[in-house]
Amino acid sequence: MLRSKGALLLIEAAVAFGCALVLPVMAVGFKLDPLDRIAQVSGLAAIQFRFALLGLVVIAAVVLAMRLRGGRHFDLTTRISAAAFAGLASGFVAAGAVVALHGTPWPMFGLNGDSGRIVEWAQAVANGKPSGSPVYPPAPLYTLGYYAEWFHGGNTAYAFKDLQILGAAFFGPFVYLAWRLLLSPLRALAFGVVPAFALIDAYKPYAQTVLVVLVPVLVALVVALRRSGTENWRPLLLKAAGFGALIGVLFLTYSGWFLWSAAGVFFAAALYFPWKTGRAKGAAFLGVTLAAFMAVAGQYLVVMLTEGQETKDFNFRFDTFTDPAYYLMWRTDMPGKVGDWPPPGEFGGVGLFALVTFICLGLAVWLGLRKPMVVTITAMFVSAWLMRMYIASHMYETQTVQLYTRTNNQLLYCGLILAALVAHLVSQRLAERRTLDNGDATAVRGRGLPGREGAVIGTLCALLLLLGTVSSSMADRYMPAQDGTYRILPYVSHTIRQMNGKCPQFAPEHKCSKDGDQTWLTYIR
């Protein structure tokens, strides 16, 4: 049984990662000028058309599985379809990045800003030298350095373009597989993957990917801790080692989210520690988890605890001048032209979206008060909120920002997950009620909701439209334009002189320079 479950999960992973590459590969063949707005719209429509067709093929396969051979393969087909949707959706955003960077070998933003620093530091570590920042997570730098050696002759700048596209493409499969630790395939797609798409990023994809993977992994860790008191020793210790190693890899990839989440996770771990059922096993589980984490990321943790204390963030930007209680939309540090911000709301300055998320948060706690998944995510939300306000309250005194605005992403993601989990918890209650009714000899035939097969197909149809629309919007965010928003990132890439001395294919007026267009500097504040 365990082997079959592992094999099925490997099939899901293969399908998700394979589907994530389909749309970007198709987009490589598009013939268009990425700086022309009509061409951008045509490119988005072409990606959407292919996404919809592929999605409909997947749904048709589910319908056939329902009808053929008595629905024997329906569950397997549902697994595969959920994994396929996760890959296709993030592949849509990656395909948009392919369109946005068509004709230029440079990554988004070229050698400017964070992109330039990452390229420079990766070049250093690839040559055996220390990076420019000892506290910067080393995994992205080493990954870029090795990838550049293998595929681009050591050119980390050109290699970073590939990793931006691949990172966006694999966002969906990674978050889907992380939520599969906790939920069934379709629920992992609907209640885990969909909220994550508010954060998908093609510029530095690894940072947001760590966040959307870390939340379900930490929740799964708490769930495993709760059950550890009754586990057998061998699987318990293997599971603990796996969690520790995985969390260590995530920490090496991007460590910021750990700071915001730590207090909430410690609270949940203390709450669900098996105090009565097996203290020794619970302590062993935590000990092995910590040991595996230290084996993978201990050296970097020591650096963070020593040199990280001396690292100061003095970068006051657009979002550091806004109401600190507003986190529902992040305009980034290059927002372009904005009017009133935060947007004025109907209820004391608070909009309908905020009210819905707050109400759903309360409903999730009410319906899932005894469920470690709900409690842990709520604790992580509260932890990030308190850390945000603590750091922001000291801004004037210290004249530092300390990246507190990045808590926006964690607060939004946790809030969206809790809102989605309301549907999850309600559907569980309805399923339990339906089971009771079906077990009642006096139940009326046809009473209650339709069967599970119809729910699966209806959900896939809704998710096809939702993910297609969201992915198109997030892909459009990176279409090149000289407007001071995130669109300036790929625009700059088309204005930088290539290493062979020539301009990129679609450089405006066939003009380019060493550093590219620098008008973005006027939009920072």
Short mmCIF file of C-alpha atoms in Angstrom, two decimals:
data_model
loop_
_atom_site.label_atom_id
_atom_site.label_comp_id
_atom_site.label_asym_id
_atom_site.label_seq_id
_atom_site.Cartn_x
_atom_site.Cartn_y
_atom_site.Cartn_z
CA MET A 1 0.00 0.00 0.00
CA LEU A 2 2.79 2.42 0.92
CA ARG A 3 4.60 1.66 -2.32
CA SER A 4 1.46 2.22 -4.34
CA LYS A 5 0.85 5.55 -2.60
CA GLY A 6 4.42 6.59 -3.30
CA ALA A 7 4.11 5.54 -6.93
CA LEU A 8 0.89 7.51 -7.34
CA LEU A 9 2.52 10.59 -5.82
CA LEU A 10 5.45 10.23 -8.22
CA ILE A 11 2.98 10.09 -11.10
CA GLU A 12 1.33 13.28 -9.86
CA ALA A 13 4.72 14.98 -9.56
CA ALA A 14 5.77 13.91 -13.06
CA VAL A 15 2.48 15.14 -14.54
CA ALA A 16 2.62 18.47 -12.69
CA PHE A 17 6.21 19.28 -13.67
CA GLY A 18 5.69 18.04 -17.23
CA CYS A 19 2.56 20.13 -17.74
CA ALA A 20 4.36 23.17 -16.27
CA LEU A 21 6.72 23.14 -19.26
CA VAL A 22 4.14 22.72 -22.02
CA LEU A 23 2.97 26.33 -22.36
CA PRO A 24 6.45 27.94 -22.00
CA VAL A 25 7.77 25.63 -24.74
CA MET A 26 4.83 26.57 -26.97
CA ALA A 27 5.41 30.28 -26.29
CA VAL A 28 9.00 30.07 -27.55
CA GLY A 29 7.61 29.78 -31.07
CA PHE A 30 5.45 32.93 -30.92
CA LYS A 31 6.37 35.56 -33.52
CA LEU A 32 5.71 38.98 -32.00
CA ASP A 33 7.24 42.20 -30.75
CA PRO A 34 7.08 41.99 -26.92
CA LEU A 35 7.19 45.79 -26.55
CA ASP A 36 4.06 46.31 -28.65
CA ARG A 37 0.92 46.31 -26.50
CA ILE A 38 -1.23 44.68 -29.20
CA ALA A 39 1.39 41.95 -29.51
CA GLN A 40 1.34 41.47 -25.74
CA VAL A 41 -2.44 41.09 -25.72
CA SER A 42 -2.24 38.67 -28.64
CA GLY A 43 0.42 36.67 -26.80
CA LEU A 44 -1.70 36.45 -23.65
CA ALA A 45 -4.70 35.38 -25.70
CA ALA A 46 -2.63 32.73 -27.48
CA ILE A 47 -1.46 31.32 -24.16
CA GLN A 48 -5.00 31.44 -22.76
CA PHE A 49 -6.35 29.61 -25.82
CA ARG A 50 -3.84 26.79 -25.41
CA PHE A 51 -4.38 26.67 -21.64
CA ALA A 52 -8.15 26.37 -22.12
CA LEU A 53 -7.84 23.65 -24.76
CA LEU A 54 -5.46 21.61 -22.62
CA GLY A 55 -7.67 22.12 -19.57
CA LEU A 56 -10.73 20.95 -21.49
CA VAL A 57 -8.85 17.84 -22.60
CA VAL A 58 -8.07 17.10 -18.95
CA ILE A 59 -11.71 17.59 -17.94
CA ALA A 60 -12.84 15.38 -20.84
CA ALA A 61 -10.52 12.65 -19.57
CA VAL A 62 -12.18 12.87 -16.13
CA VAL A 63 -15.64 12.61 -17.71
CA LEU A 64 -14.56 9.55 -19.72
CA ALA A 65 -13.07 7.94 -16.61
CA MET A 66 -16.39 8.45 -14.85
CA ARG A 67 -18.32 6.69 -17.63
CA LEU A 68 -15.95 3.90 -18.65
CA ARG A 69 -15.57 0.59 -16.80
CA GLY A 70 -17.86 1.66 -14.00
CA GLY A 71 -15.66 4.56 -13.03
CA ARG A 72 -12.81 2.25 -11.97
CA HIS A 73 -10.13 4.78 -12.93
CA PHE A 74 -11.98 7.90 -11.84
CA ASP A 75 -9.89 8.49 -8.72
CA LEU A 76 -6.60 8.07 -10.58
CA THR A 77 -7.74 10.41 -13.33
CA THR A 78 -8.81 12.98 -10.73
CA ARG A 79 -5.33 12.83 -9.19
CA ILE A 80 -3.68 13.35 -12.56
CA SER A 81 -6.06 16.15 -13.54
CA ALA A 82 -5.41 18.11 -10.34
CA ALA A 83 -1.65 17.79 -10.81
CA ALA A 84 -1.99 18.81 -14.47
CA PHE A 85 -3.97 21.93 -13.58
CA ALA A 86 -1.35 22.96 -11.02
CA GLY A 87 1.39 22.68 -13.63
CA LEU A 88 -0.54 24.29 -16.48
CA ALA A 89 -1.49 27.30 -14.34
CA SER A 90 2.05 28.24 -13.34
CA GLY A 91 3.23 27.30 -16.82
CA PHE A 92 0.87 30.03 -18.06
CA VAL A 93 2.77 32.66 -16.03
CA ALA A 94 6.10 31.24 -17.21
CA ALA A 95 4.90 31.41 -20.80
CA GLY A 96 4.06 35.07 -20.22
CA ALA A 97 7.66 35.58 -19.08
CA VAL A 98 8.85 33.89 -22.27
CA VAL A 99 6.80 36.40 -24.28
CA ALA A 100 7.98 39.34 -22.18
CA LEU A 101 11.67 38.44 -22.65
CA HIS A 102 11.40 37.36 -26.28
CA GLY A 103 14.33 38.74 -28.24
CA THR A 104 16.63 39.52 -25.30
CA PRO A 105 19.08 37.16 -23.55
CA TRP A 106 18.98 39.17 -20.32
CA PRO A 107 16.92 38.28 -17.26
CA MET A 108 14.24 40.64 -16.02
CA PHE A 109 15.90 43.92 -15.00
CA GLY A 110 19.21 42.89 -16.55
CA LEU A 111 22.04 43.74 -14.18
CA ASN A 112 20.05 46.29 -12.18
CA GLY A 113 18.66 46.02 -8.65
CA ASP A 114 18.27 42.61 -7.04
CA SER A 115 18.74 40.84 -10.36
CA GLY A 116 22.18 42.39 -10.84
CA ARG A 117 23.28 41.58 -7.31
CA ILE A 118 22.14 37.96 -7.57
CA VAL A 119 23.97 37.54 -10.88
CA GLU A 120 27.13 39.07 -9.42
CA TRP A 121 27.06 37.02 -6.21
CA ALA A 122 26.30 33.78 -8.09
CA GLN A 123 29.28 34.47 -10.35
CA ALA A 124 31.46 34.85 -7.27
CA VAL A 125 30.36 31.65 -5.54
CA ALA A 126 30.67 29.72 -8.81
CA ASN A 127 34.34 30.75 -8.87
CA GLY A 128 34.89 29.70 -5.26
CA LYS A 129 34.77 33.22 -3.83
CA PRO A 130 32.49 34.56 -1.08
CA SER A 131 29.31 36.30 -2.23
CA GLY A 132 28.77 39.99 -1.64
CA SER A 133 26.39 39.25 1.25
CA PRO A 134 27.08 36.41 3.71
CA VAL A 135 23.50 36.56 5.02
CA TYR A 136 21.85 36.17 1.61
CA PRO A 137 20.40 32.65 1.20
CA PRO A 138 23.08 30.56 -0.53
CA ALA A 139 20.90 28.00 -2.35
CA PRO A 140 19.75 30.34 -5.18
CA LEU A 141 23.31 31.57 -5.72
CA TYR A 142 24.83 28.09 -5.96
CA THR A 143 21.94 26.86 -8.11
CA LEU A 144 22.42 29.75 -10.53
CA GLY A 145 26.20 29.33 -10.53
CA TYR A 146 26.09 25.61 -11.32
CA TYR A 147 23.30 26.02 -13.88
CA ALA A 148 25.32 28.72 -15.63
CA GLU A 149 28.37 26.44 -15.77
CA TRP A 150 26.36 23.57 -17.21
CA PHE A 151 24.24 25.39 -19.78
CA HIS A 152 25.65 28.88 -20.41
CA GLY A 153 29.41 28.56 -20.18
CA GLY A 154 29.46 30.27 -16.79
CA ASN A 155 27.36 33.27 -17.88
CA THR A 156 25.19 33.74 -14.79
CA ALA A 157 23.38 36.74 -16.29
CA TYR A 158 21.97 34.87 -19.26
CA ALA A 159 21.38 31.77 -17.10
CA PHE A 160 19.24 33.77 -14.69
CA LYS A 161 16.70 34.36 -17.45
CA ASP A 162 16.18 30.60 -17.77
CA LEU A 163 15.80 30.17 -14.03
CA GLN A 164 13.28 33.00 -13.80
CA ILE A 165 11.12 31.21 -16.37
CA LEU A 166 11.65 27.74 -14.89
CA GLY A 167 11.09 29.04 -11.37
CA ALA A 168 7.73 30.51 -12.35
CA ALA A 169 6.78 27.31 -14.19
CA PHE A 170 7.57 25.02 -11.25
CA PHE A 171 5.78 27.23 -8.70
CA GLY A 172 2.47 25.39 -9.18
CA PRO A 173 3.87 21.83 -8.93
CA PHE A 174 5.90 22.66 -5.81
CA VAL A 175 2.98 24.18 -3.92
CA TYR A 176 0.64 21.40 -5.08
CA LEU A 177 2.97 18.66 -3.85
CA ALA A 178 3.46 20.48 -0.54
CA TRP A 179 -0.29 20.63 0.06
CA ARG A 180 -0.62 16.97 -0.86
CA LEU A 181 1.03 16.30 2.49
CA LEU A 182 -2.25 17.43 4.03
CA LEU A 183 -5.10 17.30 1.52
CA SER A 184 -6.52 15.13 -1.24
CA PRO A 185 -5.55 16.07 -4.84
CA LEU A 186 -8.52 18.27 -5.74
CA ARG A 187 -8.60 19.94 -2.32
CA ALA A 188 -4.86 20.60 -2.53
CA LEU A 189 -5.45 22.31 -5.87
CA ALA A 190 -8.50 24.32 -4.79
CA PHE A 191 -7.55 25.26 -1.22
CA GLY A 192 -3.74 25.37 -1.47
CA VAL A 193 -2.64 26.15 -5.01
CA VAL A 194 -5.31 28.70 -5.93
CA PRO A 195 -4.56 31.09 -2.99
CA ALA A 196 -0.84 30.84 -3.79
CA PHE A 197 -1.36 32.38 -7.24
CA ALA A 198 -1.87 35.78 -5.65
CA LEU A 199 1.89 35.65 -4.97
CA ILE A 200 3.44 33.97 -8.02
CA ASP A 201 6.54 35.88 -9.12
CA ALA A 202 8.62 35.50 -12.28
CA TYR A 203 11.29 38.01 -11.18
CA LYS A 204 12.65 36.23 -8.06
CA PRO A 205 10.45 33.13 -8.05
CA TYR A 206 12.31 31.27 -5.32
CA ALA A 207 11.31 33.70 -2.54
CA GLN A 208 7.56 33.33 -3.01
CA THR A 209 7.88 29.61 -3.74
CA VAL A 210 9.49 29.06 -0.35
CA LEU A 211 6.59 30.88 1.36
CA VAL A 212 3.82 28.91 -0.33
CA VAL A 213 5.65 25.61 0.29
CA LEU A 214 6.75 26.43 3.84
CA VAL A 215 3.22 27.01 5.16
CA PRO A 216 1.87 23.52 4.34
CA VAL A 217 5.18 21.88 5.29
CA LEU A 218 5.15 23.47 8.75
CA VAL A 219 1.48 22.55 9.18
CA ALA A 220 2.30 18.96 8.18
CA LEU A 221 5.14 19.00 10.74
CA VAL A 222 2.73 20.00 13.51
CA VAL A 223 0.24 17.33 12.41
CA ALA A 224 3.00 14.70 12.47
CA LEU A 225 4.11 15.90 15.91
CA ARG A 226 0.57 15.50 17.21
CA ARG A 227 0.49 11.88 15.99
CA SER A 228 4.05 11.05 17.01
CA GLY A 229 3.07 9.62 20.40
CA THR A 230 1.42 6.59 18.77
CA GLU A 231 3.83 6.11 15.83
CA ASN A 232 6.32 3.26 15.52
CA TRP A 233 9.91 4.34 16.10
CA ARG A 234 11.41 3.67 12.67
CA PRO A 235 8.84 5.53 10.51
CA LEU A 236 8.69 8.26 13.15
CA LEU A 237 12.42 8.97 13.00
CA LEU A 238 12.55 8.72 9.20
CA LYS A 239 9.68 11.17 8.92
CA ALA A 240 11.39 13.57 11.34
CA ALA A 241 14.65 13.41 9.37
CA GLY A 242 12.74 14.12 6.16
CA PHE A 243 10.98 17.14 7.63
CA GLY A 244 14.23 18.51 9.05
CA ALA A 245 16.08 18.16 5.75
CA LEU A 246 13.24 19.69 3.74
CA ILE A 247 12.89 22.66 6.08
CA GLY A 248 16.65 23.09 5.96
CA VAL A 249 16.60 23.29 2.17
CA LEU A 250 13.79 25.85 2.33
CA PHE A 251 15.76 27.89 4.87
CA LEU A 252 18.82 27.89 2.59
CA THR A 253 16.62 29.08 -0.27
CA TYR A 254 14.91 31.99 1.48
CA SER A 255 15.01 32.55 5.23
CA GLY A 256 12.82 35.61 5.76
CA TRP A 257 9.54 33.74 6.16
CA PHE A 258 11.01 31.74 9.06
CA LEU A 259 11.35 34.91 11.12
CA TRP A 260 7.72 35.88 10.61
CA SER A 261 6.45 32.34 11.25
CA ALA A 262 8.61 31.19 14.16
CA ALA A 263 6.47 32.33 17.10
CA GLY A 264 3.27 30.90 15.62
CA VAL A 265 4.85 27.54 14.84
CA PHE A 266 6.38 27.26 18.32
CA PHE A 267 2.94 27.97 19.81
CA ALA A 268 1.27 25.31 17.65
CA ALA A 269 4.04 22.78 18.39
CA ALA A 270 3.63 23.30 22.13
CA LEU A 271 -0.14 23.04 21.81
CA TYR A 272 -0.07 19.77 19.86
CA PHE A 273 2.93 18.13 21.51
CA PRO A 274 1.89 14.61 22.66
CA TRP A 275 2.13 15.43 26.35
CA LYS A 276 -0.12 12.50 27.34
CA THR A 277 0.27 9.92 24.57
CA GLY A 278 4.06 9.80 24.20
CA ARG A 279 6.40 12.49 25.44
CA ALA A 280 9.52 10.49 24.62
CA LYS A 281 8.48 9.97 21.02
CA GLY A 282 7.43 13.58 20.65
CA ALA A 283 10.79 14.75 22.01
CA ALA A 284 12.61 12.33 19.72
CA PHE A 285 10.63 13.56 16.72
CA LEU A 286 11.54 17.18 17.43
CA GLY A 287 15.15 16.28 18.23
CA VAL A 288 15.73 14.38 14.99
CA THR A 289 13.95 17.11 13.02
CA LEU A 290 16.25 19.72 14.55
CA ALA A 291 19.34 17.58 13.99
CA ALA A 292 18.50 17.06 10.31
CA PHE A 293 17.79 20.77 9.91
CA MET A 294 21.14 21.68 11.48
CA ALA A 295 22.95 19.16 9.30
CA VAL A 296 21.54 20.83 6.19
CA ALA A 297 21.37 24.51 7.19
CA GLY A 298 23.18 24.82 10.52
CA GLN A 299 26.17 26.71 9.14
CA TYR A 300 23.95 29.29 7.47
CA LEU A 301 21.81 29.60 10.61
CA VAL A 302 24.92 30.47 12.63
CA VAL A 303 25.79 33.15 10.07
CA MET A 304 22.27 34.57 10.29
CA LEU A 305 22.34 34.65 14.09
CA THR A 306 25.73 36.39 14.21
CA GLU A 307 26.19 38.58 11.14
CA GLY A 308 22.46 38.94 10.43
CA GLN A 309 22.05 41.05 13.53
CA GLU A 310 24.35 43.65 11.99
CA THR A 311 22.50 43.81 8.67
CA LYS A 312 20.36 46.93 8.43
CA ASP A 313 17.69 47.73 5.88
CA PHE A 314 17.52 51.51 5.35
CA ASN A 315 15.55 51.26 2.11
CA PHE A 316 12.39 53.34 2.68
CA ARG A 317 10.07 52.81 -0.28
CA PHE A 318 6.52 53.47 -1.39
CA ASP A 319 5.02 50.79 0.82
CA THR A 320 6.79 51.98 3.97
CA PHE A 321 4.77 55.21 3.83
CA THR A 322 1.36 53.48 3.79
CA ASP A 323 -0.94 52.34 6.60
CA PRO A 324 0.84 49.36 8.22
CA ALA A 325 -2.48 47.61 8.87
CA TYR A 326 -3.12 47.31 5.12
CA TYR A 327 -1.63 44.14 3.66
CA LEU A 328 -4.26 42.94 1.19
CA MET A 329 -2.46 44.15 -1.93
CA TRP A 330 1.24 44.80 -2.40
CA ARG A 331 2.08 47.28 -5.13
CA THR A 332 5.80 46.34 -4.82
CA ASP A 333 8.53 48.93 -4.29
CA MET A 334 8.00 50.23 -7.86
CA PRO A 335 4.28 50.96 -7.90
CA GLY A 336 4.17 53.41 -10.79
CA LYS A 337 1.46 56.03 -10.71
CA VAL A 338 -1.01 55.59 -7.84
CA GLY A 339 -3.84 57.64 -6.43
CA ASP A 340 -5.23 57.14 -2.93
CA TRP A 341 -3.43 54.26 -1.26
CA PRO A 342 -4.63 52.08 0.32
CA PRO A 343 -7.75 52.14 -1.87
CA PRO A 344 -10.66 53.70 0.06
CA GLY A 345 -13.12 51.16 1.42
CA GLU A 346 -16.81 51.27 2.21
CA PHE A 347 -16.65 50.36 5.91
CA GLY A 348 -14.39 52.72 7.86
CA GLY A 349 -11.90 52.71 5.03
CA VAL A 350 -11.96 48.92 4.80
CA GLY A 351 -13.11 47.30 1.56
CA LEU A 352 -15.37 44.32 0.93
CA PHE A 353 -12.47 41.98 0.22
CA ALA A 354 -10.98 42.70 3.64
CA LEU A 355 -14.32 42.13 5.36
CA VAL A 356 -14.79 38.79 3.60
CA THR A 357 -11.30 37.57 4.53
CA PHE A 358 -11.71 38.63 8.16
CA ILE A 359 -15.11 36.93 8.40
CA CYS A 360 -13.73 33.77 6.79
CA LEU A 361 -10.81 33.78 9.21
CA GLY A 362 -13.27 33.78 12.08
CA LEU A 363 -15.38 31.05 10.45
CA ALA A 364 -12.29 28.91 9.85
CA VAL A 365 -11.32 29.15 13.51
CA TRP A 366 -14.90 28.37 14.55
CA LEU A 367 -15.24 25.32 12.28
CA GLY A 368 -11.65 24.09 12.72
CA LEU A 369 -10.81 25.07 16.29
CA ARG A 370 -9.63 21.54 17.06
CA LYS A 371 -7.80 21.00 13.76
CA PRO A 372 -4.01 21.58 13.78
CA MET A 373 -4.08 22.78 10.18
CA VAL A 374 -6.39 25.69 10.95
CA VAL A 375 -4.77 26.52 14.30
CA THR A 376 -1.22 26.47 12.91
CA ILE A 377 -2.04 28.70 9.94
CA THR A 378 -3.91 31.10 12.20
CA ALA A 379 -0.94 31.18 14.58
CA MET A 380 1.41 31.93 11.66
CA PHE A 381 -0.89 34.77 10.59
CA VAL A 382 -0.90 36.25 14.10
CA SER A 383 2.87 35.80 14.40
CA ALA A 384 3.52 37.67 11.13
CA TRP A 385 1.07 40.42 12.13
CA LEU A 386 2.75 41.00 15.50
CA MET A 387 6.24 40.95 13.97
CA ARG A 388 5.09 43.43 11.33
CA MET A 389 3.75 45.87 13.88
CA TYR A 390 6.72 45.45 16.22
CA ILE A 391 9.28 46.25 13.53
CA ALA A 392 7.19 49.04 12.02
CA SER A 393 6.70 50.63 15.44
CA HIS A 394 10.49 50.98 15.78
CA MET A 395 11.03 52.44 12.30
CA TYR A 396 11.23 56.02 13.47
CA GLU A 397 13.56 55.21 16.33
CA THR A 398 15.97 53.04 14.33
CA GLN A 399 15.43 54.61 10.88
CA THR A 400 15.41 51.07 9.47
CA VAL A 401 12.77 49.09 7.61
CA GLN A 402 14.08 45.55 8.18
CA LEU A 403 11.90 44.18 5.37
CA TYR A 404 8.76 44.38 7.53
CA THR A 405 6.62 45.16 4.46
CA ARG A 406 7.36 41.69 3.10
CA THR A 407 5.03 40.30 5.76
CA ASN A 408 2.28 41.44 3.36
CA ASN A 409 2.75 38.24 1.39
CA GLN A 410 2.56 35.89 4.36
CA LEU A 411 -0.47 37.66 5.84
CA LEU A 412 -2.29 37.62 2.52
CA TYR A 413 -1.44 33.97 1.81
CA CYS A 414 -2.43 32.72 5.26
CA GLY A 415 -5.63 34.79 5.12
CA LEU A 416 -6.56 33.41 1.70
CA ILE A 417 -5.85 29.85 2.82
CA LEU A 418 -8.10 30.26 5.86
CA ALA A 419 -10.83 31.68 3.64
CA ALA A 420 -10.49 28.71 1.30
CA LEU A 421 -10.46 26.27 4.21
CA VAL A 422 -13.92 27.46 5.17
CA ALA A 423 -15.18 25.81 1.99
CA HIS A 424 -13.07 22.74 2.83
CA LEU A 425 -14.49 22.46 6.33
CA VAL A 426 -18.09 23.06 5.22
CA SER A 427 -17.77 20.45 2.46
CA GLN A 428 -16.46 17.95 5.01
CA ARG A 429 -19.49 18.60 7.22
CA LEU A 430 -21.82 18.15 4.23
CA ALA A 431 -20.07 14.93 3.25
CA GLU A 432 -20.47 13.61 6.80
CA ARG A 433 -24.15 14.54 6.76
CA ARG A 434 -24.63 12.84 3.38
CA THR A 435 -22.96 9.69 4.69
CA LEU A 436 -25.35 9.63 7.64
CA ASP A 437 -28.34 10.12 5.35
CA ASN A 438 -27.23 7.32 3.01
CA GLY A 439 -26.83 5.04 5.99
CA ASP A 440 -30.40 5.69 7.08
CA ALA A 441 -32.81 3.07 5.75
CA THR A 442 -35.57 5.65 5.68
CA ALA A 443 -33.60 8.21 3.63
CA VAL A 444 -35.39 9.44 0.55
CA ARG A 445 -33.71 8.45 -2.71
CA GLY A 446 -32.05 11.47 -4.37
CA ARG A 447 -32.06 13.48 -1.14
CA GLY A 448 -29.10 15.81 -0.55
CA LEU A 449 -26.37 16.99 -2.86
CA PRO A 450 -25.41 15.32 -6.17
CA GLY A 451 -22.69 12.66 -6.26
CA ARG A 452 -18.94 13.16 -5.87
CA GLU A 453 -18.21 12.74 -9.57
CA GLY A 454 -20.33 15.75 -10.50
CA ALA A 455 -18.67 17.82 -7.78
CA VAL A 456 -15.21 16.95 -9.13
CA ILE A 457 -16.07 17.87 -12.71
CA GLY A 458 -17.84 21.08 -11.67
CA THR A 459 -14.89 22.08 -9.50
CA LEU A 460 -12.42 21.47 -12.33
CA CYS A 461 -14.52 23.62 -14.69
CA ALA A 462 -14.57 26.47 -12.18
CA LEU A 463 -10.84 26.15 -11.45
CA LEU A 464 -10.03 26.16 -15.16
CA LEU A 465 -11.63 29.59 -15.52
CA LEU A 466 -10.29 30.91 -12.22
CA LEU A 467 -6.70 29.78 -12.74
CA GLY A 468 -6.71 30.87 -16.37
CA THR A 469 -7.89 34.36 -15.44
CA VAL A 470 -5.54 34.76 -12.49
CA SER A 471 -2.55 33.41 -14.41
CA SER A 472 -3.24 35.79 -17.29
CA SER A 473 -3.38 38.74 -14.91
CA MET A 474 -0.12 37.76 -13.21
CA ALA A 475 1.55 37.18 -16.59
CA ASP A 476 0.35 40.57 -17.83
CA ARG A 477 2.05 42.19 -14.83
CA TYR A 478 5.40 41.44 -16.48
CA MET A 479 4.65 42.60 -20.01
CA PRO A 480 7.34 45.23 -20.86
CA ALA A 481 6.35 48.87 -20.45
CA GLN A 482 8.08 52.07 -19.36
CA ASP A 483 5.55 52.88 -16.64
CA GLY A 484 7.44 52.41 -13.35
CA THR A 485 5.53 49.28 -12.30
CA TYR A 486 6.90 45.74 -12.42
CA ARG A 487 6.57 46.03 -16.20
CA ILE A 488 9.76 48.09 -16.18
CA LEU A 489 11.74 44.96 -15.23
CA PRO A 490 11.47 43.20 -18.62
CA TYR A 491 11.46 46.57 -20.41
CA VAL A 492 14.95 47.30 -19.09
CA SER A 493 16.06 43.87 -20.34
CA HIS A 494 15.31 44.96 -23.90
CA THR A 495 17.44 48.10 -23.60
CA ILE A 496 20.74 46.58 -22.39
CA ARG A 497 23.57 46.00 -24.84
CA GLN A 498 24.30 42.30 -25.28
CA MET A 499 27.70 40.82 -24.56
CA ASN A 500 28.42 40.62 -28.28
CA GLY A 501 28.00 44.39 -28.50
CA LYS A 502 24.64 44.29 -30.33
CA CYS A 503 21.27 45.53 -29.12
CA PRO A 504 18.49 43.07 -28.30
CA GLN A 505 16.21 42.31 -31.22
CA PHE A 506 13.35 44.58 -30.14
CA ALA A 507 15.28 47.40 -28.44
CA PRO A 508 13.24 50.64 -28.78
CA GLU A 509 14.48 52.54 -31.85
CA HIS A 510 17.29 49.95 -31.99
CA LYS A 511 19.09 51.82 -29.22
CA CYS A 512 20.61 50.28 -26.11
CA SER A 513 23.30 50.95 -23.53
CA LYS A 514 25.48 49.16 -21.02
CA ASP A 515 23.04 49.59 -18.12
CA GLY A 516 19.83 49.94 -20.12
CA ASP A 517 16.94 52.30 -19.50
CA GLN A 518 17.29 53.92 -16.06
CA THR A 519 14.02 55.87 -15.85
CA TRP A 520 12.86 53.36 -13.23
CA LEU A 521 14.90 55.28 -10.67
CA THR A 522 12.34 58.10 -10.75
CA TYR A 523 9.57 55.74 -9.59
CA ILE A 524 11.22 54.25 -6.49
CA ARG A 525 9.65 56.75 -4.08
#
